[in-house]
């Protein structure tokens, strides 16, 4: 049997058995990046020097018997909307070109603390606004499975890097599906944790009540390990969850026997690629055969969740992005008054989708329209949460496809914002509710493109959600890889 | 029917100095998106309170203690223009 590409788990085992070193792991990942970057453009910035010194340190520590845990010595990529001290952080925007943050995001600091080696900063839709990574001011990322297609977004660089082996794992952020949808389109695992579980300190804010950092990995176990490394209370983020964080990898072998799985009626049918629906159906049959009780559940407000999201997220975005004033950091187009400086800097520095959302949010919050748009959307959000709570009285987890379609072609949806927004229809509800959700690859369509399966759980229900996800992973036995030139190398690089 | 947005006014509120042809394009796009977003108005929300935080968190307080903050010089290094420990801006008043 050909060996599978490196995971956090297998690389960690090889490190500890002396089969490889962190420096060798990093060299393998960097050489992968060198071979694939001209085609894929996963990274905005590879931190060769910083990563090498971190890898050397990780090796020295292991030699001395100092083991920081599962992430020790593992090359991990970070989405470029998380601040990295001294290392350029652009959010794929011209307005932040050259910006070197004076501090690390908490999630980044925790990665370093856990011994991870930060390979570089990955491409995204500008300020994480988009579903294809085409809205990057520095050019799109391409899907390793078919370079004529998008990797999804906004964490497209992180997803494609893991899929192609130019990172063993990566951090992304998810505001409306930005971890799960690209994970689905690139055939990797992507997890959005419960809101508040991972600190947002140093994550450049898009929509503060929805944003959440999470892992993109090769396996469900890896997702649990990476999440464990970055989760936990942080006084620097007032919305950070103050309770104990569970052992996320603790119930991966539990199986689904006796668990109640609710299939969301509204997430399927018309508008869904038939092969996506068929793969989902097949997985449900397999889960039922393993003892899960599978029933259909209706959450009618899922049909308006997208509408509510496209008021709430832009409203918060318009407030958050007010900080880009051309005076304190980033691009500055100097005008004769402070107001001119702001207006000219922002018009020049922001790309079309960011401007579209700022305008949309400003409108939804403006006098005369607030109640009808933003206020109403917040009430719908509250009713949606009630619907979720009712559903979770009847079932333990909810399941659906992660995305209605597999990866679409570059340029296919750029001229039609609504068509682009539709690709997040399955993922948005869990952001509005603050609940965790995960995408696991379950197969390929007839064109050889990955299909993702989504498991959603109530707040702080990560353990049960991951037990189901791990069973989905075992049942799918998904071991397909992108075409050889863009596939990760097998096994340990020796 | 697409909603007609006074996009020049909205752009000025958002401090976006957009040219007339860009404003025209956004007026059209925003109209279509808002028409879709307006579907939230079809939901009966008379019994609902607005939800701002999904886990029902309220105010978070901390002790009023002096703690280290970012280094001023390091922060100002990223400013387009600074002098004597301050940001330099164009005049805000005539």
Coordinates of C-alpha atoms in Angstrom, one line a residue:
Chain A
X1 CA 0.0 0.0 0.0
X2 CA 1.4 3.4 -0.9
X3 CA 2.0 5.5 2.2
X4 CA -0.2 8.5 2.7
X5 CA 1.2 12.1 2.8
X6 CA 2.5 13.3 6.1
X7 CA 0.0 14.3 8.8
X8 CA 0.7 16.0 12.1
X9 CA 0.3 12.6 13.7
X10 CA 2.6 10.6 11.3
X11 CA 5.2 13.4 11.1
X12 CA 5.2 13.7 14.9
X13 CA 5.7 9.9 15.2
X14 CA 8.6 10.1 12.8
X15 CA 10.2 13.0 14.7
X16 CA 10.0 11.1 17.9
X17 CA 11.4 7.8 16.6
X18 CA 14.4 9.7 15.1
X19 CA 13.4 8.8 11.5
X20 CA 13.3 12.5 10.6
X21 CA 13.9 16.0 12.1
X22 CA 12.0 19.2 12.1
X23 CA 14.6 20.7 9.7
X24 CA 14.0 17.8 7.3
X25 CA 10.3 18.2 7.5
X26 CA 10.6 21.9 6.8
X27 CA 12.9 21.3 3.9
X28 CA 10.4 18.8 2.4
X29 CA 7.6 21.3 2.8
X30 CA 9.7 24.2 1.4
X31 CA 10.8 22.2 -1.6
X32 CA 7.2 21.2 -2.2
X33 CA 6.3 24.9 -2.2
X34 CA 9.1 25.7 -4.6
X35 CA 7.8 23.1 -7.0
X36 CA 4.1 24.1 -6.8
X37 CA 3.9 27.8 -6.0
X38 CA 4.3 29.0 -9.5
X39 CA 1.1 27.0 -10.4
X40 CA -0.9 27.3 -7.2
X41 CA 0.1 30.5 -5.4
X42 CA -0.9 29.3 -1.9
X43 CA 1.5 31.6 -0.1
X44 CA 1.9 35.4 -0.1
X45 CA 5.0 35.1 1.9
X46 CA 7.3 32.1 2.8
X47 CA 9.2 32.8 6.0
X48 CA 12.3 30.8 5.1
X49 CA 14.6 32.2 7.7
X50 CA 12.1 32.4 10.6
X51 CA 10.9 28.9 9.9
X52 CA 14.4 27.4 9.7
X53 CA 15.4 28.9 13.0
X54 CA 12.2 27.6 14.6
X55 CA 12.8 24.1 13.1
X56 CA 16.4 24.1 14.4
X57 CA 15.2 25.1 17.9
X58 CA 12.5 22.4 17.8
X59 CA 15.2 19.8 16.9
X60 CA 17.5 21.0 19.7
X61 CA 14.7 20.8 22.2
X62 CA 13.7 17.3 21.2
X63 CA 17.4 16.3 21.4
X64 CA 17.4 17.5 25.0
X65 CA 14.2 15.6 25.7
X66 CA 12.0 18.8 25.8
X67 CA 8.8 17.9 24.0
X68 CA 6.1 20.6 23.6
X69 CA 3.5 18.1 22.4
X70 CA 1.9 17.1 19.1
X71 CA 2.7 20.3 17.2
X72 CA 6.4 20.2 18.2
X73 CA 8.5 20.6 15.0
X74 CA 5.6 20.5 12.6
X75 CA 5.5 22.9 9.7
X76 CA 2.2 24.8 9.8
X77 CA 0.9 27.6 7.5
X78 CA -1.0 30.6 8.7
X79 CA -3.6 32.6 6.8
X80 CA -2.4 36.1 6.2
X81 CA -5.1 37.8 8.2
X82 CA -3.5 36.8 11.5
X83 CA -0.8 39.1 12.8
X84 CA 2.7 37.7 12.9
X85 CA 5.3 39.8 14.7
X86 CA 7.7 41.4 12.3
X87 CA 6.4 39.3 9.4
X88 CA 4.4 41.1 6.7
X89 CA 0.6 40.7 7.2
X90 CA -1.5 42.0 4.3
X91 CA -4.9 40.3 4.5
X92 CA -4.4 40.1 0.7
X93 CA -5.1 43.8 0.5
X94 CA -3.1 46.7 -1.1
X95 CA -4.1 48.8 1.9
X96 CA -1.8 46.7 4.2
X97 CA 1.1 46.1 1.7
X98 CA 4.3 46.1 3.7
X99 CA 2.6 46.1 7.1
X100 CA 4.7 44.3 9.7
X101 CA 2.7 43.9 12.9
X102 CA 4.4 44.7 16.2
X103 CA 2.7 41.7 17.9
X104 CA 1.6 38.1 17.3
X105 CA -2.0 37.1 17.2
X106 CA -2.8 34.9 20.2
X107 CA -3.4 31.9 18.0
X108 CA 0.0 32.4 16.4
X109 CA 1.7 32.9 19.7
X110 CA 0.1 29.6 20.9
X111 CA 1.3 27.8 17.8
X112 CA 4.9 29.0 18.5
X113 CA 4.5 28.0 22.2
X114 CA 3.4 24.5 21.1
X115 CA 6.6 24.2 19.1
X116 CA 5.0 24.5 15.6
X117 CA 7.2 25.9 12.8
X118 CA 5.4 28.7 10.9
X119 CA 6.1 28.2 7.2
X120 CA 4.6 31.4 5.9
X121 CA 1.4 33.3 5.3
X122 CA -1.3 32.0 3.0
X123 CA -3.3 33.7 0.4
X124 CA -7.0 34.7 1.0
X125 CA -9.8 36.7 -0.4
X126 CA -9.1 40.3 0.6
X127 CA -9.9 40.7 4.3
X128 CA -11.4 37.2 4.1
X129 CA -14.3 38.5 2.0
X130 CA -15.0 35.9 -0.7
X131 CA -15.5 32.2 -1.5
X132 CA -12.9 31.6 -4.1
X133 CA -9.6 33.4 -3.2
X134 CA -10.0 35.3 -6.4
X135 CA -10.5 38.5 -4.4
X136 CA -6.8 38.7 -3.5
X137 CA -5.0 41.9 -4.5
X138 CA -2.0 39.6 -5.1
X139 CA -3.6 37.2 -7.5
X140 CA -5.7 34.0 -7.0
X141 CA -4.8 30.7 -5.6
X142 CA -5.5 27.7 -7.8
X143 CA -7.0 24.3 -6.8
X144 CA -4.3 21.5 -6.8
X145 CA -7.0 19.0 -8.1
X146 CA -7.5 21.2 -11.2
X147 CA -5.6 24.4 -11.7
X148 CA -8.4 25.8 -13.8
X149 CA -10.6 25.8 -10.7
X150 CA -10.8 27.8 -7.5
X151 CA -9.7 26.4 -4.2
X152 CA -12.7 28.0 -2.5
X153 CA -12.3 30.7 0.0
X154 CA -11.6 32.7 1.8
X155 CA -8.9 30.4 3.3
X156 CA -8.1 29.1 -0.2
X157 CA -4.3 29.4 0.3
X158 CA -4.4 27.4 3.5
X159 CA -6.6 24.7 2.0
X160 CA -4.6 24.3 -1.2
X161 CA -1.3 24.3 0.7
X162 CA -2.4 21.3 2.9
X163 CA -3.8 19.6 -0.2
X164 CA -0.6 20.0 -2.1
X165 CA 1.8 19.2 0.8
X166 CA 3.3 22.7 1.0
X167 CA 2.2 22.6 4.6
X168 CA 1.4 19.7 6.9
X169 CA -1.5 21.7 8.5
X170 CA -2.7 25.3 8.4
X171 CA -4.8 27.8 10.3
X172 CA -7.7 29.5 8.6
X173 CA -10.5 31.7 9.7
X174 CA -14.2 31.2 9.1
X175 CA -16.8 33.9 9.1
X176 CA -19.4 32.3 6.8
X177 CA -17.7 29.1 5.7
X178 CA -14.2 30.3 4.9
X179 CA -12.5 27.3 6.5
X180 CA -15.0 24.5 5.6
X181 CA -15.9 25.5 2.0
X182 CA -12.2 25.6 0.8
X183 CA -11.5 22.4 2.8
X184 CA -14.4 20.8 0.9
X185 CA -13.2 22.1 -2.5
X186 CA -9.6 21.0 -1.9
X187 CA -10.3 17.6 -0.3
X188 CA -9.0 18.3 3.2
X189 CA -10.5 18.5 6.7
X190 CA -11.6 22.0 7.9
X191 CA -13.1 22.8 11.3
X192 CA -14.8 26.0 12.6
X193 CA -14.9 25.8 16.4
X194 CA -17.6 27.2 18.7
X195 CA -17.5 31.0 18.6
X196 CA -15.1 32.2 21.4
X197 CA -13.1 28.9 21.7
X198 CA -10.1 30.4 19.9
X199 CA -9.0 33.9 20.7
X200 CA -9.5 36.5 17.9
X201 CA -6.8 38.8 19.3
X202 CA -4.6 39.6 16.3
X203 CA -7.0 38.2 13.8
X204 CA -7.7 41.2 11.6
X205 CA -11.4 41.7 12.1
X206 CA -14.0 41.2 9.4
X207 CA -17.3 40.5 11.2
X208 CA -16.5 40.2 14.9
X209 CA -19.6 38.3 16.0
X210 CA -19.0 35.6 13.4
X211 CA -15.2 35.3 12.9
X212 CA -13.5 32.3 14.3
X213 CA -10.0 30.8 13.8
X214 CA -9.7 27.0 13.1
X215 CA -7.6 24.2 11.6
X216 CA -7.3 22.9 8.0
X217 CA -5.6 19.5 8.1
X218 CA -5.3 16.1 6.4
X219 CA -7.2 14.2 9.1
X220 CA -9.8 14.7 11.7
X221 CA -7.3 13.7 14.4
X222 CA -4.9 16.4 13.1
X223 CA -7.8 19.0 13.3
X224 CA -8.3 18.0 17.0
X225 CA -4.6 18.3 17.7
X226 CA -4.2 21.7 16.0
X227 CA -7.4 23.0 17.7
X228 CA -6.2 21.9 21.1
X229 CA -3.0 23.9 20.5
X230 CA -4.7 27.2 19.8
X231 CA -7.9 27.0 21.8
X232 CA -8.4 28.4 25.3
X233 CA -9.3 31.5 27.2
X234 CA -7.5 34.8 26.4
X235 CA -8.1 37.9 28.4
X236 CA -7.1 40.0 25.4
X237 CA -10.3 38.9 23.6
X238 CA -13.4 39.9 25.6
X239 CA -15.5 37.4 23.6
X240 CA -13.2 34.5 24.4
X241 CA -14.8 31.5 26.1
X242 CA -13.7 31.4 29.7
X243 CA -14.6 27.8 30.5
X244 CA -12.4 24.7 30.3
X245 CA -11.6 23.4 26.8
X246 CA -12.2 19.7 26.4
X247 CA -9.8 17.1 25.0
X248 CA -10.9 17.3 21.4
X249 CA -9.1 14.1 20.3
X250 CA -10.6 12.2 23.2
X251 CA -13.6 10.5 21.5
X252 CA -12.4 10.0 18.0
X253 CA -12.9 6.2 18.2
X254 CA -16.3 6.4 19.8
X255 CA -18.2 5.6 16.5
X256 CA -21.8 6.6 15.8
X257 CA -23.7 3.8 17.4
X258 CA -26.8 5.1 19.0
X259 CA -26.2 8.7 17.9
X260 CA -29.0 10.7 16.4
X261 CA -28.0 12.4 13.1
X262 CA -30.3 15.0 11.6
X263 CA -30.2 15.6 7.9
X264 CA -31.0 19.2 7.2
X265 CA -33.9 19.2 4.7
X266 CA -33.2 22.7 3.5
X267 CA -29.6 21.9 2.5
X268 CA -30.1 19.8 -0.5
X269 CA -32.2 19.3 -3.6
X270 CA -32.5 21.9 -6.3
X271 CA -29.3 23.8 -7.0
X272 CA -27.1 21.0 -5.6
X273 CA -24.8 19.1 -7.9
X274 CA -26.4 15.6 -8.2
X275 CA -23.1 13.9 -7.4
X276 CA -22.8 15.9 -4.2
X277 CA -26.2 14.8 -3.1
X278 CA -25.5 11.2 -4.1
X279 CA -22.2 11.1 -2.1
X280 CA -24.0 12.6 0.9
X281 CA -26.8 10.0 0.6
X282 CA -24.3 7.1 0.4
X283 CA -22.5 8.3 3.5
X284 CA -25.7 8.6 5.4
X285 CA -26.5 4.9 4.5
X286 CA -23.1 3.9 5.8
X287 CA -23.5 5.8 9.0
X288 CA -26.9 4.2 9.5
X289 CA -25.3 0.8 9.0
X290 CA -22.9 1.7 11.8
X291 CA -25.8 2.2 14.2
X292 CA -26.6 5.9 13.8
X293 CA -30.2 6.9 13.8
X294 CA -30.6 9.1 10.7
X295 CA -33.7 11.3 10.4
X296 CA -34.6 14.3 8.4
X297 CA -34.9 17.6 10.3
X298 CA -36.4 20.8 8.9
X299 CA -34.9 24.2 9.8
X300 CA -37.0 26.6 7.6
X301 CA -35.0 29.7 8.6
X302 CA -31.9 28.2 6.8
X303 CA -33.6 29.6 3.7
X304 CA -33.2 33.2 4.9
X305 CA -29.9 32.7 6.7
X306 CA -27.9 33.8 3.7
X307 CA -29.9 37.0 3.5
X308 CA -29.4 37.7 7.2
X309 CA -25.7 37.0 6.9
X310 CA -25.3 39.5 4.0
X311 CA -26.6 42.2 6.2
X312 CA -24.9 41.3 9.5
X313 CA -21.5 40.5 8.1
X314 CA -21.2 43.6 5.9
X315 CA -22.5 45.8 8.8
X316 CA -19.8 44.6 11.1
X317 CA -17.3 44.8 8.3
X318 CA -18.1 48.4 7.6
X319 CA -17.5 49.3 11.3
X320 CA -14.3 47.2 11.6
X321 CA -12.7 48.5 8.4
X322 CA -13.2 52.1 9.5
X323 CA -9.8 51.7 11.2
X324 CA -8.1 51.9 7.8
X325 CA -7.8 55.6 7.7
X326 CA -4.4 56.1 5.9
X327 CA -2.9 57.7 9.0
X328 CA -1.7 55.0 11.5
X329 CA -0.6 52.1 9.3
X330 CA -0.8 50.8 5.8
X331 CA -1.3 52.7 2.6
X332 CA -1.7 56.5 2.7
X333 CA -2.9 58.7 -0.1
X334 CA -2.4 62.1 1.4
X335 CA -5.1 64.7 0.7
X336 CA -5.3 68.3 1.8
X337 CA -7.7 67.4 4.7
X338 CA -7.9 64.4 7.0
X339 CA -11.2 63.5 5.4
X340 CA -9.7 63.5 1.9
X341 CA -6.8 61.4 3.1
X342 CA -9.3 58.8 4.4
X343 CA -11.5 58.8 1.3
X344 CA -8.7 58.6 -1.2
X345 CA -6.7 56.0 0.7
X346 CA -9.7 53.8 1.1
X347 CA -10.9 54.1 -2.5
X348 CA -7.4 53.3 -3.7
X349 CA -6.5 50.6 -1.2
X350 CA -9.6 48.4 -1.0
X351 CA -10.6 46.0 -3.7
X352 CA -14.1 45.8 -5.3
X353 CA -15.6 43.1 -3.0
X354 CA -14.4 44.9 0.1
X355 CA -15.9 48.2 -1.1
X356 CA -19.1 46.4 -2.0
X357 CA -19.4 45.1 1.5
X358 CA -18.5 48.3 3.2
X359 CA -21.2 50.1 1.2
X360 CA -23.7 47.4 1.9
X361 CA -23.0 47.4 5.6
X362 CA -23.0 51.2 5.8
X363 CA -26.3 51.3 4.1
X364 CA -27.8 48.6 6.4
X365 CA -26.7 50.6 9.5
X366 CA -27.6 54.0 8.2
X367 CA -30.4 56.2 9.6
X368 CA -33.8 55.2 8.2
X369 CA -32.7 51.7 7.2
X370 CA -31.2 50.3 10.4
X371 CA -34.5 48.7 11.7
X372 CA -35.6 47.2 8.4
X373 CA -32.2 45.7 7.5
X374 CA -29.6 45.2 10.3
X375 CA -32.1 45.2 13.2
X376 CA -34.4 42.7 11.4
X377 CA -31.4 40.5 10.5
X378 CA -30.3 40.3 14.1
X379 CA -33.8 39.2 15.1
X380 CA -33.8 36.6 12.4
X381 CA -30.5 35.4 13.8
X382 CA -32.1 35.0 17.2
X383 CA -35.0 33.0 15.8
X384 CA -32.5 30.9 13.8
X385 CA -30.7 30.0 17.1
X386 CA -34.0 29.0 18.5
X387 CA -34.6 26.7 15.5
X388 CA -31.2 25.1 16.1
X389 CA -31.9 24.6 19.8
X390 CA -35.2 22.8 18.9
X391 CA -33.4 20.6 16.4
X392 CA -30.8 19.7 19.0
X393 CA -33.5 18.4 21.3
X394 CA -34.3 15.8 18.7
X395 CA -30.8 15.0 17.3
X396 CA -27.2 15.0 18.5
X397 CA -25.6 16.5 15.4
X398 CA -26.9 17.9 12.1
X399 CA -25.4 16.9 8.7
X400 CA -25.3 18.2 5.2
X401 CA -23.1 18.7 2.2
X402 CA -20.4 21.4 2.9
X403 CA -20.9 23.1 -0.4
X404 CA -23.7 22.7 -3.0
X405 CA -21.1 22.1 -5.7
X406 CA -17.5 20.9 -6.1
X407 CA -14.8 23.4 -7.1
X408 CA -16.0 25.9 -9.8
X409 CA -13.9 27.4 -12.6
X410 CA -11.8 30.6 -12.1
X411 CA -13.8 33.6 -13.2
X412 CA -17.1 31.6 -13.3
X413 CA -18.8 33.6 -10.5
X414 CA -16.7 36.8 -10.2
X415 CA -19.2 38.9 -12.2
X416 CA -22.2 37.7 -10.2
X417 CA -21.8 38.5 -6.4
X418 CA -25.0 36.6 -5.5
X419 CA -23.9 33.4 -7.3
X420 CA -20.6 33.6 -5.4
X421 CA -22.4 34.2 -2.1
X422 CA -24.6 31.0 -2.7
X423 CA -21.6 28.8 -2.4
X424 CA -21.7 29.4 1.4
X425 CA -25.3 28.5 1.8
X426 CA -24.6 25.3 3.8
X427 CA -21.9 26.8 6.1
X428 CA -23.4 30.2 7.0
X429 CA -26.0 29.0 9.5
X430 CA -23.3 27.7 12.0
X431 CA -21.6 31.1 11.9
X432 CA -24.8 32.9 12.7
X433 CA -25.5 30.5 15.6
X434 CA -21.9 30.4 16.8
X435 CA -21.9 26.6 16.7
X436 CA -19.0 24.4 15.7
X437 CA -19.0 22.6 12.3
X438 CA -16.5 20.5 10.4
X439 CA -16.0 19.4 6.7
X440 CA -14.6 16.0 5.9
X441 CA -13.8 14.8 2.3
X442 CA -15.9 11.8 1.3
X443 CA -15.2 11.2 -2.4
X444 CA -14.7 12.7 -5.8
X445 CA -17.1 13.7 -8.5
X446 CA -16.9 12.4 -12.1
X447 CA -14.4 15.2 -12.9
X448 CA -12.1 14.1 -10.1
X449 CA -13.0 17.0 -7.8
X450 CA -13.4 16.5 -4.0
X451 CA -16.8 16.4 -2.2
X452 CA -17.1 17.5 1.4
X453 CA -19.5 16.3 4.1
X454 CA -20.5 18.7 6.9
X455 CA -21.2 17.8 10.6
X456 CA -22.7 20.5 12.8
X457 CA -23.0 20.4 16.6
X458 CA -24.4 22.5 19.4
X459 CA -22.2 25.1 21.1
X460 CA -19.1 23.4 22.7
X461 CA -20.2 20.1 21.1
X462 CA -16.8 19.6 19.4
X463 CA -16.1 16.2 20.9
X464 CA -19.3 14.6 19.7
X465 CA -19.0 16.4 16.3
X466 CA -15.5 15.0 15.9
X467 CA -16.5 11.5 16.9
X468 CA -19.0 11.6 14.0
X469 CA -16.4 13.3 11.7
X470 CA -13.9 10.6 12.5
X471 CA -16.4 7.8 11.7
X472 CA -17.2 9.6 8.4
X473 CA -13.5 9.7 7.6
X474 CA -13.1 6.0 8.3
X475 CA -16.2 5.1 6.3
X476 CA -15.2 7.3 3.3
X477 CA -11.7 5.9 3.3
X478 CA -10.8 9.0 1.3
X479 CA -7.2 8.5 0.1
X480 CA -7.3 10.1 -3.3
X481 CA -4.6 12.7 -4.1
X482 CA -4.4 15.6 -6.6
X483 CA -2.6 14.9 -9.9
X484 CA 1.0 13.8 -9.2
X485 CA 2.7 17.1 -10.1
X486 CA 0.7 18.9 -7.4
X487 CA 0.2 16.1 -4.9
X488 CA 2.0 15.9 -1.6
X489 CA 4.9 13.5 -1.5
X490 CA 4.2 10.2 0.3
X491 CA 5.4 9.3 3.8
X492 CA 8.4 10.5 5.6
X493 CA 10.9 12.5 3.5
X494 CA 14.0 10.4 3.9
Chain B
X1 CA -37.4 45.1 -8.1
X2 CA -33.9 46.1 -7.1
X3 CA -33.7 48.6 -4.2
X4 CA -32.5 52.0 -5.3
X5 CA -29.6 53.1 -3.1
X6 CA -28.3 56.6 -2.8
X7 CA -24.8 55.2 -3.2
X8 CA -23.0 58.6 -3.3
X9 CA -24.4 59.4 0.2
X10 CA -23.5 55.9 1.5
X11 CA -20.0 56.2 0.0
X12 CA -19.5 59.5 1.7
X13 CA -20.6 58.1 5.1
X14 CA -18.1 55.3 4.6
X15 CA -15.3 57.7 3.5
X16 CA -14.8 56.1 0.1
X17 CA -13.9 58.5 -2.6
X18 CA -15.3 56.7 -5.6
X19 CA -15.5 58.0 -9.1
X20 CA -18.9 58.4 -10.7
X21 CA -18.6 55.3 -12.9
X22 CA -17.6 53.2 -9.9
X23 CA -20.6 54.6 -8.0
X24 CA -22.9 53.6 -10.9
X25 CA -21.7 50.0 -10.9
X26 CA -22.1 49.7 -7.1
X27 CA -25.6 51.2 -7.2
X28 CA -26.6 48.4 -9.6
X29 CA -24.9 45.6 -7.6
X30 CA -26.1 46.8 -4.2
X31 CA -29.7 47.0 -5.5
X32 CA -29.6 43.3 -6.5
X33 CA -27.9 42.1 -3.3
X34 CA -30.2 44.2 -1.1
X35 CA -33.3 42.9 -2.9
X36 CA -32.2 39.4 -1.9
X37 CA -31.2 40.5 1.7
X38 CA -34.6 42.1 2.1
X39 CA -36.1 38.6 2.4
X40 CA -35.4 38.9 6.1
X41 CA -38.3 41.3 6.2
X42 CA -40.7 38.4 5.3
X43 CA -39.9 36.7 8.6
X44 CA -42.3 37.4 11.5
X45 CA -39.9 38.6 14.2
X46 CA -42.4 40.2 16.6
X47 CA -41.5 37.7 19.3
X48 CA -37.7 38.0 18.8
X49 CA -35.0 40.1 20.4
X50 CA -32.0 41.0 18.3
X51 CA -29.0 38.7 18.8
X52 CA -25.6 40.2 18.9
X53 CA -23.6 37.5 20.6
X54 CA -24.3 33.8 19.9
X55 CA -23.4 32.5 23.3
X56 CA -25.3 35.1 25.2
X57 CA -22.2 36.7 26.7
X58 CA -22.6 40.0 28.5
X59 CA -20.0 42.5 29.7
X60 CA -16.6 41.2 30.6
X61 CA -14.6 43.2 33.1
X62 CA -11.0 43.0 34.2
X63 CA -9.1 44.5 37.1
X64 CA -8.0 48.1 36.4
X65 CA -4.3 47.3 36.5
X66 CA -1.4 48.8 34.6
X67 CA 0.1 46.3 32.2
X68 CA 2.7 46.5 29.5
X69 CA 1.5 47.7 26.1
X70 CA 3.0 47.8 22.6
X71 CA 6.2 49.8 22.3
X72 CA 5.3 53.2 21.0
X73 CA 8.3 53.6 18.6
X74 CA 7.7 50.1 17.2
X75 CA 4.0 51.0 16.5
X76 CA 4.9 54.4 14.9
X77 CA 7.4 52.7 12.7
X78 CA 4.4 51.4 10.6
X79 CA 2.8 54.9 10.4
X80 CA 2.9 56.7 7.1
X81 CA 4.2 59.8 8.9
X82 CA 5.1 60.5 12.6
X83 CA 6.9 63.1 14.6
X84 CA 7.9 63.4 18.3
X85 CA 5.9 60.3 19.2
X86 CA 2.7 61.3 17.4
X87 CA 1.0 60.4 14.2
X88 CA 1.0 63.2 11.6
X89 CA -2.2 63.8 9.6
X90 CA -3.6 66.3 7.3
X91 CA -5.6 69.0 9.0
X92 CA -9.0 67.8 10.3
X93 CA -10.4 71.4 10.5
X94 CA -9.8 74.3 8.0

